[in-house]
mmCIF file of C-alpha atoms and ligand atoms in Angstrom:
data_model
loop_
_atom_site.group_PDB
_atom_site.id
_atom_site.type_symbol
_atom_site.label_atom_id
_atom_site.label_comp_id
_atom_site.label_asym_id
_atom_site.label_seq_id
_atom_site.Cartn_x
_atom_site.Cartn_y
_atom_site.Cartn_z
ATOM 1 C CA MET A 1 123.522 141.690 67.612
ATOM 2 C CA ASN A 2 120.134 140.254 69.351
ATOM 3 C CA THR A 3 119.254 136.784 68.582
ATOM 4 C CA PHE A 4 117.034 135.905 66.046
ATOM 5 C CA LYS A 5 115.759 132.361 63.622
ATOM 6 C CA TYR A 6 117.293 132.641 60.932
ATOM 7 C CA LEU A 7 114.831 131.196 57.442
ATOM 8 C CA PRO A 8 116.451 130.233 54.176
ATOM 9 C CA VAL A 9 114.340 130.366 51.028
ATOM 10 C CA LYS A 10 113.961 129.087 47.693
ATOM 11 C CA THR A 11 111.060 130.283 46.523
ATOM 12 C CA VAL A 12 109.779 133.470 46.373
ATOM 13 C CA LYS A 13 106.123 131.974 48.103
ATOM 14 C CA GLU A 14 107.913 130.557 50.631
ATOM 15 C CA ALA A 15 109.265 133.767 51.426
ATOM 16 C CA CYS A 16 105.757 135.774 50.879
ATOM 17 C CA ASP A 17 104.009 133.265 53.321
ATOM 18 C CA LEU A 18 107.007 133.561 56.081
ATOM 19 C CA LEU A 19 106.111 137.297 55.839
ATOM 20 C CA SER A 20 102.846 137.130 56.267
ATOM 21 C CA GLN A 21 103.013 135.083 59.162
ATOM 22 C CA TYR A 22 106.077 136.899 60.607
ATOM 23 C CA GLY A 23 105.271 140.722 59.539
ATOM 24 C CA GLU A 24 107.096 143.437 61.149
ATOM 25 C CA GLU A 25 109.308 140.768 63.236
ATOM 26 C CA ALA A 26 111.122 139.855 60.129
ATOM 27 C CA LYS A 27 112.959 141.060 58.086
ATOM 28 C CA ILE A 28 114.457 140.092 54.021
ATOM 29 C CA LEU A 29 117.982 139.805 53.617
ATOM 30 C CA GLY A 30 119.583 140.509 50.137
ATOM 31 C CA GLY A 31 123.068 140.893 50.564
ATOM 32 C CA GLY A 32 123.531 141.785 53.699
ATOM 33 C CA GLN A 33 125.207 145.017 53.385
ATOM 34 C CA SER A 34 123.349 147.013 54.644
ATOM 35 C CA LEU A 35 121.060 145.289 56.271
ATOM 36 C CA MET A 36 123.675 143.599 58.763
ATOM 37 C CA THR A 37 125.497 147.259 59.835
ATOM 38 C CA LEU A 38 122.061 147.759 60.980
ATOM 39 C CA MET A 39 121.869 144.593 62.804
ATOM 40 C CA LYS A 40 125.230 145.492 64.323
ATOM 41 C CA GLU A 41 124.685 148.396 65.692
ATOM 42 C CA GLY A 42 121.451 147.849 67.304
ATOM 43 C CA PHE A 43 119.523 150.141 65.084
ATOM 44 C CA VAL A 44 116.640 146.926 63.934
ATOM 45 C CA SER A 45 116.861 143.943 65.903
ATOM 46 C CA PRO A 46 114.435 141.180 63.666
ATOM 47 C CA ALA A 47 113.380 138.379 65.312
ATOM 48 C CA TYR A 48 113.127 135.947 61.950
ATOM 49 C CA LEU A 49 115.887 137.018 58.976
ATOM 50 C CA ILE A 50 114.427 135.784 55.824
ATOM 51 C CA ASP A 51 117.328 134.516 53.609
ATOM 52 C CA ILE A 52 116.418 135.537 49.487
ATOM 53 C CA LYS A 53 119.535 135.548 48.639
ATOM 54 C CA GLY A 54 119.449 131.613 47.335
ATOM 55 C CA MET A 55 116.128 132.260 45.196
ATOM 56 C CA SER A 56 117.384 131.883 41.149
ATOM 57 C CA GLU A 57 114.237 132.757 40.223
ATOM 58 C CA LEU A 58 114.616 136.337 41.025
ATOM 59 C CA ASP A 59 117.942 136.177 39.688
ATOM 60 C CA TYR A 60 118.132 137.498 36.105
ATOM 61 C CA ILE A 61 118.294 140.302 33.659
ATOM 62 C CA ARG A 62 116.204 140.184 30.205
ATOM 63 C CA TYR A 63 115.233 142.780 27.632
ATOM 64 C CA ASP A 64 112.890 142.255 24.773
ATOM 65 C CA LYS A 65 112.656 145.064 22.641
ATOM 66 C CA LYS A 66 109.125 145.453 22.959
ATOM 67 C CA ASP A 67 108.965 145.373 26.491
ATOM 68 C CA GLY A 68 112.244 146.353 27.786
ATOM 69 C CA LEU A 69 114.608 145.721 30.319
ATOM 70 C CA ARG A 70 113.160 143.529 33.281
ATOM 71 C CA ILE A 71 116.050 143.317 36.919
ATOM 72 C CA GLY A 72 115.053 140.422 38.602
ATOM 73 C CA ALA A 73 115.443 142.024 42.406
ATOM 74 C CA LEU A 74 118.723 139.434 43.005
ATOM 75 C CA ALA A 75 120.330 140.877 40.251
ATOM 76 C CA THR A 76 124.181 142.272 41.831
ATOM 77 C CA HIS A 77 125.235 145.748 41.172
ATOM 78 C CA ARG A 78 127.693 143.993 39.842
ATOM 79 C CA ALA A 79 125.813 141.900 37.157
ATOM 80 C CA VAL A 80 124.020 144.883 36.148
ATOM 81 C CA GLU A 81 126.980 146.731 35.661
ATOM 82 C CA THR A 82 128.621 144.289 33.440
ATOM 83 C CA SER A 83 125.473 142.976 31.394
ATOM 84 C CA ASP A 84 125.475 143.780 27.669
ATOM 85 C CA ALA A 85 121.560 144.184 27.575
ATOM 86 C CA VAL A 86 121.840 147.086 30.073
ATOM 87 C CA LYS A 87 124.966 149.220 28.529
ATOM 88 C CA ASP A 88 123.639 148.616 24.843
ATOM 89 C CA ASN A 89 120.162 149.330 26.085
ATOM 90 C CA PHE A 90 120.186 151.782 28.877
ATOM 91 C CA GLY A 91 123.616 152.860 29.207
ATOM 92 C CA MET A 92 123.434 155.658 31.814
ATOM 93 C CA LEU A 93 121.970 152.128 34.402
ATOM 94 C CA ALA A 94 125.311 150.285 33.711
ATOM 95 C CA GLU A 95 127.479 153.375 33.934
ATOM 96 C CA MET A 96 126.008 154.975 37.307
ATOM 97 C CA GLU A 97 126.531 150.898 39.001
ATOM 98 C CA HIS A 98 130.388 151.445 37.494
ATOM 99 C CA THR A 99 130.574 154.277 40.507
ATOM 100 C CA LEU A 100 128.604 152.604 43.178
ATOM 101 C CA ALA A 101 130.771 151.922 46.373
ATOM 102 C CA SER A 102 133.635 148.997 45.395
ATOM 103 C CA VAL A 103 133.372 145.565 43.604
ATOM 104 C CA ALA A 104 133.598 143.658 46.917
ATOM 105 C CA VAL A 105 129.725 145.572 48.000
ATOM 106 C CA ARG A 106 128.633 145.474 44.249
ATOM 107 C CA ASN A 107 129.558 141.720 44.047
ATOM 108 C CA TRP A 108 126.954 141.028 46.983
ATOM 109 C CA GLY A 109 124.523 144.211 46.836
ATOM 110 C CA THR A 110 121.468 143.640 45.330
ATOM 111 C CA VAL A 111 119.416 146.223 43.280
ATOM 112 C CA GLY A 112 116.300 145.003 45.326
ATOM 113 C CA GLY A 113 118.235 145.481 48.653
ATOM 114 C CA SER A 114 119.666 148.990 46.973
ATOM 115 C CA LEU A 115 115.744 149.841 46.800
ATOM 116 C CA ALA A 116 114.681 148.389 49.599
ATOM 117 C CA HIS A 117 116.747 150.117 51.691
ATOM 118 C CA ALA A 118 115.886 153.533 50.437
ATOM 119 C CA ASP A 119 119.351 155.947 51.505
ATOM 120 C CA PRO A 120 118.282 159.354 50.091
ATOM 121 C CA ALA A 121 121.671 159.284 48.560
ATOM 122 C CA SER A 122 121.585 155.758 47.048
ATOM 123 C CA ASP A 123 123.088 156.528 43.403
ATOM 124 C CA LEU A 124 120.524 153.426 41.500
ATOM 125 C CA ALA A 125 117.781 155.278 42.754
ATOM 126 C CA ALA A 126 118.049 158.479 41.417
ATOM 127 C CA THR A 127 119.194 156.394 38.318
ATOM 128 C CA LEU A 128 116.336 154.314 38.116
ATOM 129 C CA LEU A 129 113.439 157.844 38.710
ATOM 130 C CA ALA A 130 115.467 159.432 36.357
ATOM 131 C CA LEU A 131 114.709 156.231 33.969
ATOM 132 C CA GLY A 132 110.924 156.064 34.814
ATOM 133 C CA ALA A 133 111.449 152.426 36.237
ATOM 134 C CA GLU A 134 108.803 150.759 38.223
ATOM 135 C CA VAL A 135 108.746 148.021 40.270
ATOM 136 C CA THR A 136 106.591 145.033 40.870
ATOM 137 C CA LEU A 137 105.923 144.781 44.736
ATOM 138 C CA THR A 138 104.885 140.922 45.951
ATOM 139 C CA ARG A 139 102.931 139.548 48.575
ATOM 140 C CA SER A 140 100.784 135.890 49.178
ATOM 141 C CA ALA A 141 97.908 137.568 47.765
ATOM 142 C CA GLY A 142 99.662 138.674 44.361
ATOM 143 C CA ASP A 143 101.197 141.847 42.684
ATOM 144 C CA ARG A 144 101.185 144.970 42.911
ATOM 145 C CA VAL A 145 103.567 147.632 40.155
ATOM 146 C CA LEU A 146 104.224 150.698 41.259
ATOM 147 C CA SER A 147 106.057 153.542 39.756
ATOM 148 C CA MET A 148 109.467 154.704 41.243
ATOM 149 C CA ASP A 149 107.896 158.482 42.284
ATOM 150 C CA ASP A 150 105.066 156.172 44.551
ATOM 151 C CA PHE A 151 107.957 153.435 45.277
ATOM 152 C CA LEU A 152 109.571 155.843 47.219
ATOM 153 C CA VAL A 153 108.215 157.543 50.595
ATOM 154 C CA ASP A 154 110.537 159.121 52.689
ATOM 155 C CA TYR A 155 113.954 158.291 54.680
ATOM 156 C CA PHE A 156 114.641 155.307 54.537
ATOM 157 C CA GLU A 157 111.169 154.378 53.984
ATOM 158 C CA THR A 158 109.801 153.250 50.883
ATOM 159 C CA ALA A 159 105.720 152.105 49.925
ATOM 160 C CA LEU A 160 106.773 148.569 50.972
ATOM 161 C CA GLN A 161 104.407 146.997 53.278
ATOM 162 C CA PRO A 162 105.799 143.797 56.436
ATOM 163 C CA ASP A 163 104.334 141.277 53.812
ATOM 164 C CA GLU A 164 105.837 142.286 50.875
ATOM 165 C CA LEU A 165 108.560 141.685 49.104
ATOM 166 C CA LEU A 166 110.073 143.598 46.040
ATOM 167 C CA THR A 167 110.482 140.935 43.076
ATOM 168 C CA GLU A 168 111.710 143.037 40.153
ATOM 169 C CA ILE A 169 112.582 146.122 38.465
ATOM 170 C CA HIS A 170 110.914 147.023 34.865
ATOM 171 C CA LEU A 171 112.376 149.786 32.783
ATOM 172 C CA PRO A 172 109.900 150.767 30.028
ATOM 173 C CA ILE A 173 111.102 150.378 25.879
ATOM 174 C CA SER A 174 109.043 153.731 26.118
ATOM 175 C CA ARG A 175 111.693 155.147 28.392
ATOM 176 C CA GLN A 176 114.761 153.889 26.409
ATOM 177 C CA GLY A 177 116.189 157.397 24.899
ATOM 178 C CA GLN A 178 119.837 158.973 26.376
ATOM 179 C CA GLY A 179 120.904 159.240 29.689
ATOM 180 C CA PHE A 180 123.871 160.150 31.942
ATOM 181 C CA TYR A 181 124.423 159.796 35.871
ATOM 182 C CA TYR A 182 126.358 162.078 36.869
ATOM 183 C CA LYS A 183 127.603 161.912 41.143
ATOM 184 C CA PHE A 184 129.705 164.306 42.873
ATOM 185 C CA ALA A 185 130.783 162.892 46.281
ATOM 186 C CA GLN A 186 134.310 163.280 47.961
ATOM 187 C CA ARG A 187 136.001 159.429 46.398
ATOM 188 C CA ALA A 188 134.650 158.686 43.643
ATOM 189 C CA THR A 189 132.850 154.878 45.027
ATOM 190 C CA ASP A 190 131.380 156.978 47.889
ATOM 191 C CA LEU A 191 127.597 157.950 48.832
ATOM 192 C CA ALA A 192 126.999 161.256 46.477
ATOM 193 C CA VAL A 193 127.274 164.604 48.262
ATOM 194 C CA VAL A 194 125.165 165.722 45.353
ATOM 195 C CA SER A 195 123.807 163.591 42.327
ATOM 196 C CA VAL A 196 121.965 164.275 39.234
ATOM 197 C CA GLY A 197 120.247 161.837 36.549
ATOM 198 C CA VAL A 198 119.369 162.599 33.560
ATOM 199 C CA ASN A 199 117.833 160.563 30.663
ATOM 200 C CA LEU A 200 116.109 162.354 27.358
ATOM 201 C CA MET A 201 113.814 160.950 24.699
ATOM 202 C CA PRO A 202 115.092 162.754 20.879
ATOM 203 C CA ASP A 203 112.228 163.687 19.044
ATOM 204 C CA PRO A 204 113.252 161.683 16.015
ATOM 205 C CA ASP A 205 110.947 164.054 13.050
ATOM 206 C CA GLN A 206 112.758 167.115 14.654
ATOM 207 C CA PRO A 207 116.341 167.537 14.733
ATOM 208 C CA GLN A 208 117.960 168.779 18.546
ATOM 209 C CA GLN A 209 114.171 168.697 19.448
ATOM 210 C CA CYS A 210 113.327 167.489 22.805
ATOM 211 C CA ARG A 211 110.261 165.205 22.969
ATOM 212 C CA ASP A 212 110.522 163.843 26.889
ATOM 213 C CA ILE A 213 112.798 164.522 29.587
ATOM 214 C CA ARG A 214 113.263 163.332 33.519
ATOM 215 C CA ILE A 215 115.973 164.947 35.798
ATOM 216 C CA ALA A 216 116.088 163.151 38.715
ATOM 217 C CA MET A 217 117.680 164.931 41.928
ATOM 218 C CA GLY A 218 119.845 162.991 44.749
ATOM 219 C CA SER A 219 121.198 163.238 48.260
ATOM 220 C CA VAL A 220 119.059 166.186 48.188
ATOM 221 C CA GLY A 221 115.989 165.831 50.141
ATOM 222 C CA PRO A 222 114.314 162.562 51.979
ATOM 223 C CA THR A 223 114.749 160.805 48.275
ATOM 224 C CA ALA A 224 115.836 160.740 45.203
ATOM 225 C CA LEU A 225 113.228 163.862 43.554
ATOM 226 C CA ARG A 226 112.791 164.758 40.199
ATOM 227 C CA SER A 227 112.443 168.805 38.973
ATOM 228 C CA LYS A 228 109.395 169.007 36.965
ATOM 229 C CA ARG A 229 109.339 172.354 36.340
ATOM 230 C CA ALA A 230 112.886 172.063 34.897
ATOM 231 C CA GLU A 231 111.155 169.245 32.778
ATOM 232 C CA ASP A 232 108.544 170.905 31.550
ATOM 233 C CA LEU A 233 110.498 173.931 30.621
ATOM 234 C CA ILE A 234 112.222 171.313 28.378
ATOM 235 C CA LYS A 235 109.833 169.266 26.464
ATOM 236 C CA GLY A 236 109.179 169.821 23.268
ATOM 237 C CA GLN A 237 111.473 172.734 23.014
ATOM 238 C CA SER A 238 115.233 172.548 20.824
ATOM 239 C CA ILE A 239 117.667 172.849 23.380
ATOM 240 C CA THR A 240 119.980 175.992 23.785
ATOM 241 C CA ASP A 241 122.426 177.232 25.799
ATOM 242 C CA ALA A 242 119.834 179.520 27.659
ATOM 243 C CA LEU A 243 117.142 176.784 28.119
ATOM 244 C CA ILE A 244 119.763 174.848 29.902
ATOM 245 C CA GLU A 245 120.605 177.165 32.159
ATOM 246 C CA GLU A 246 117.007 178.123 33.109
ATOM 247 C CA ALA A 247 116.587 174.418 33.949
ATOM 248 C CA ALA A 248 119.280 173.800 36.150
ATOM 249 C CA ARG A 249 118.605 177.424 38.037
ATOM 250 C CA VAL A 250 115.048 175.735 38.210
ATOM 251 C CA SER A 251 116.206 172.291 39.866
ATOM 252 C CA ALA A 252 118.472 174.346 42.192
ATOM 253 C CA GLU A 253 115.200 175.924 43.717
ATOM 254 C CA ASP A 254 113.416 172.897 43.202
ATOM 255 C CA ALA A 255 116.475 170.811 45.605
ATOM 256 C CA GLN A 256 115.650 170.497 49.010
ATOM 257 C CA PRO A 257 119.054 169.624 50.583
ATOM 258 C CA THR A 258 120.458 169.827 54.380
ATOM 259 C CA SER A 259 123.334 171.394 55.335
ATOM 260 C CA ASP A 260 125.695 168.469 57.133
ATOM 261 C CA ILE A 261 129.025 167.520 57.540
ATOM 262 C CA ASN A 262 129.217 167.661 53.028
ATOM 263 C CA GLY A 263 128.678 171.503 53.142
ATOM 264 C CA SER A 264 125.886 174.077 52.907
ATOM 265 C CA GLU A 265 122.681 173.749 51.406
ATOM 266 C CA GLU A 266 123.990 176.464 49.485
ATOM 267 C CA TYR A 267 126.970 174.679 48.325
ATOM 268 C CA LYS A 268 124.561 172.095 47.362
ATOM 269 C CA ARG A 269 122.054 173.872 45.694
ATOM 270 C CA GLU A 270 124.782 175.028 43.084
ATOM 271 C CA LEU A 271 126.362 171.798 42.945
ATOM 272 C CA ILE A 272 123.257 170.710 41.502
ATOM 273 C CA HIS A 273 123.070 173.949 39.306
ATOM 274 C CA VAL A 274 126.287 172.770 37.840
ATOM 275 C CA LEU A 275 125.576 169.162 37.691
ATOM 276 C CA VAL A 276 122.396 169.688 35.848
ATOM 277 C CA THR A 277 123.745 171.801 33.319
ATOM 278 C CA ARG A 278 126.533 169.215 32.281
ATOM 279 C CA SER A 279 124.191 166.314 32.345
ATOM 280 C CA ILE A 280 121.793 168.070 29.763
ATOM 281 C CA LYS A 281 124.919 168.977 27.766
ATOM 282 C CA GLU A 282 126.175 165.217 27.735
ATOM 283 C CA THR A 283 123.195 163.913 26.477
ATOM 284 C CA ALA A 284 121.944 166.502 24.405
ATOM 285 C CA GLY A 285 125.922 165.381 23.007
ATOM 286 C CA ARG A 286 125.107 161.528 23.710
ATOM 287 C CA ALA A 287 121.230 161.831 21.155
ATOM 288 C CA TRP A 288 122.590 164.067 18.435
ATOM 289 C CA THR A 289 126.039 162.797 17.790
ATOM 290 C CA PRO A 290 125.751 161.250 14.685
HETATM 291 C C1 FAD B 1 131.101 150.263 51.943
HETATM 292 C C2 FAD B 1 129.844 150.328 51.226
HETATM 293 C C3 FAD B 1 129.429 151.553 50.162
HETATM 294 C C4 FAD B 1 128.644 152.029 49.564
HETATM 295 N N1 FAD B 1 128.053 152.445 49.025
HETATM 296 C C5 FAD B 1 127.417 153.200 47.884
HETATM 297 C C6 FAD B 1 127.216 153.898 46.874
HETATM 298 O O1 FAD B 1 128.107 154.868 46.573
HETATM 299 N N2 FAD B 1 126.008 154.509 46.361
HETATM 300 C C7 FAD B 1 125.199 153.409 46.528
HETATM 301 O O2 FAD B 1 123.698 153.790 45.955
HETATM 302 N N3 FAD B 1 125.096 152.537 47.861
HETATM 303 C C8 FAD B 1 125.779 153.101 48.271
HETATM 304 N N4 FAD B 1 126.046 151.485 49.385
HETATM 305 C C9 FAD B 1 125.039 150.880 49.379
HETATM 306 C C10 FAD B 1 124.883 149.687 48.709
HETATM 307 O O3 FAD B 1 124.000 149.447 47.635
HETATM 308 C C11 FAD B 1 123.692 148.713 49.552
HETATM 309 O O4 FAD B 1 124.125 148.135 50.954
HETATM 310 C C12 FAD B 1 123.587 147.569 49.017
HETATM 311 O O5 FAD B 1 122.699 147.229 47.632
HETATM 312 C C13 FAD B 1 121.755 146.694 49.791
HETATM 313 O O6 FAD B 1 121.678 145.648 48.791
HETATM 314 P P1 FAD B 1 122.119 143.835 49.980
HETATM 315 O O7 FAD B 1 121.354 143.518 48.996
HETATM 316 O O8 FAD B 1 123.094 144.124 50.504
HETATM 317 O O9 FAD B 1 120.667 144.464 50.930
HETATM 318 P P2 FAD B 1 120.636 144.042 52.458
HETATM 319 O O10 FAD B 1 121.487 144.955 52.748
HETATM 320 O O11 FAD B 1 120.671 142.547 52.361
HETATM 321 O O12 FAD B 1 119.509 144.655 52.780
HETATM 322 C C14 FAD B 1 118.661 146.218 53.066
HETATM 323 C C15 FAD B 1 117.230 146.249 53.083
HETATM 324 O O13 FAD B 1 116.908 146.024 51.934
HETATM 325 C C16 FAD B 1 115.341 145.115 53.035
HETATM 326 N N5 FAD B 1 115.588 143.862 51.356
HETATM 327 C C17 FAD B 1 116.604 143.032 50.583
HETATM 328 N N6 FAD B 1 116.441 142.815 49.475
HETATM 329 C C18 FAD B 1 114.863 143.352 49.905
HETATM 330 C C19 FAD B 1 113.449 142.532 48.566
HETATM 331 N N7 FAD B 1 113.789 141.912 47.979
HETATM 332 N N8 FAD B 1 112.747 143.016 49.287
HETATM 333 C C20 FAD B 1 111.902 143.793 50.259
HETATM 334 N N9 FAD B 1 113.421 144.281 50.812
HETATM 335 C C21 FAD B 1 114.465 143.819 50.827
HETATM 336 C C22 FAD B 1 116.199 144.343 54.369
HETATM 337 O O14 FAD B 1 115.234 143.826 55.036
HETATM 338 C C23 FAD B 1 117.002 145.427 54.252
HETATM 339 O O15 FAD B 1 116.049 146.383 54.945
HETATM 340 C C24 FAD B 1 126.870 151.059 49.920
HETATM 341 C C25 FAD B 1 127.073 149.947 50.869
HETATM 342 C C26 FAD B 1 128.307 149.933 51.539
HETATM 343 C C27 FAD B 1 128.347 148.306 52.627
#
């Protein structure tokens, strides 16, 4: 590993000032679960390492019934998994966290680090895309808020600029529905071969009718992807087996998998078909079971 200057900070202002001073020469250190491996392997060699783990102002999970859920970037996966506020209001997120890596990794890895790392197989990115989350990016000059759709850019690339810190994830109350995350992996807590997250908003006035739905797919493209064509098929409709089958078929077409050691492109499209079918059925079951 190359030598670097270690800079522990306690506030967002300190971190942003250092980022604006050092720009691309600096890297933020969260829980270090991904970054340390990249540095040991020589894939990244920052001259300055800004350690934000001691920054308590970004370590929170808050729920408000008008605003929704706000999670500070330094909340760990384990904190999200075990939070009653998350379990009671956005249960799909807590369920997903239970399947992310081992407890040891979940105890150190932060939600901010997970999103900034931008692994196309990230369970968190696919789940938050399905949930219609927004992220706050902060620099010395101020904040900007982006949708997950705009935040995710490419393989291991996000909209974060070198002088920006990811500070908060917001799940708007309007997105509180019934969700389900289905991860297909070699072993339960491995990175996904393919994953699907579905978040469905039932129409309160029409039984069995879907007001809105988001369908996100992980590990089948440069970033987590949505199948907007499948969503449009289901929005405003009564959910039937025929409609689910058509949505699953369209989702498999919209996925962009590549063949690798985990399976061929065709195999992964077939997995998407199966997982979308199961996820919509599961969410619909949860939405309309009294
Ligand atoms: C053994 C193992 C198994 C894993 N399995 C899974 C899995 O099944 N599913 C899954 O989704 N993930 C998995 N992961 C990935 C894991 O979720 C991430 O390593 C972890 O969440 C990263 O968070 P961190 O705080 O440790 O980030 P770090 O490693 O500290 O940082 C990662 C990147 O994000 C940047 N960064 C960190 N915080 C911020 C911030 N607030 N603002 C801007 N940039 C920031 C860093 O500069 C770095 O580029 C696994 C990891 C390991 C080591």
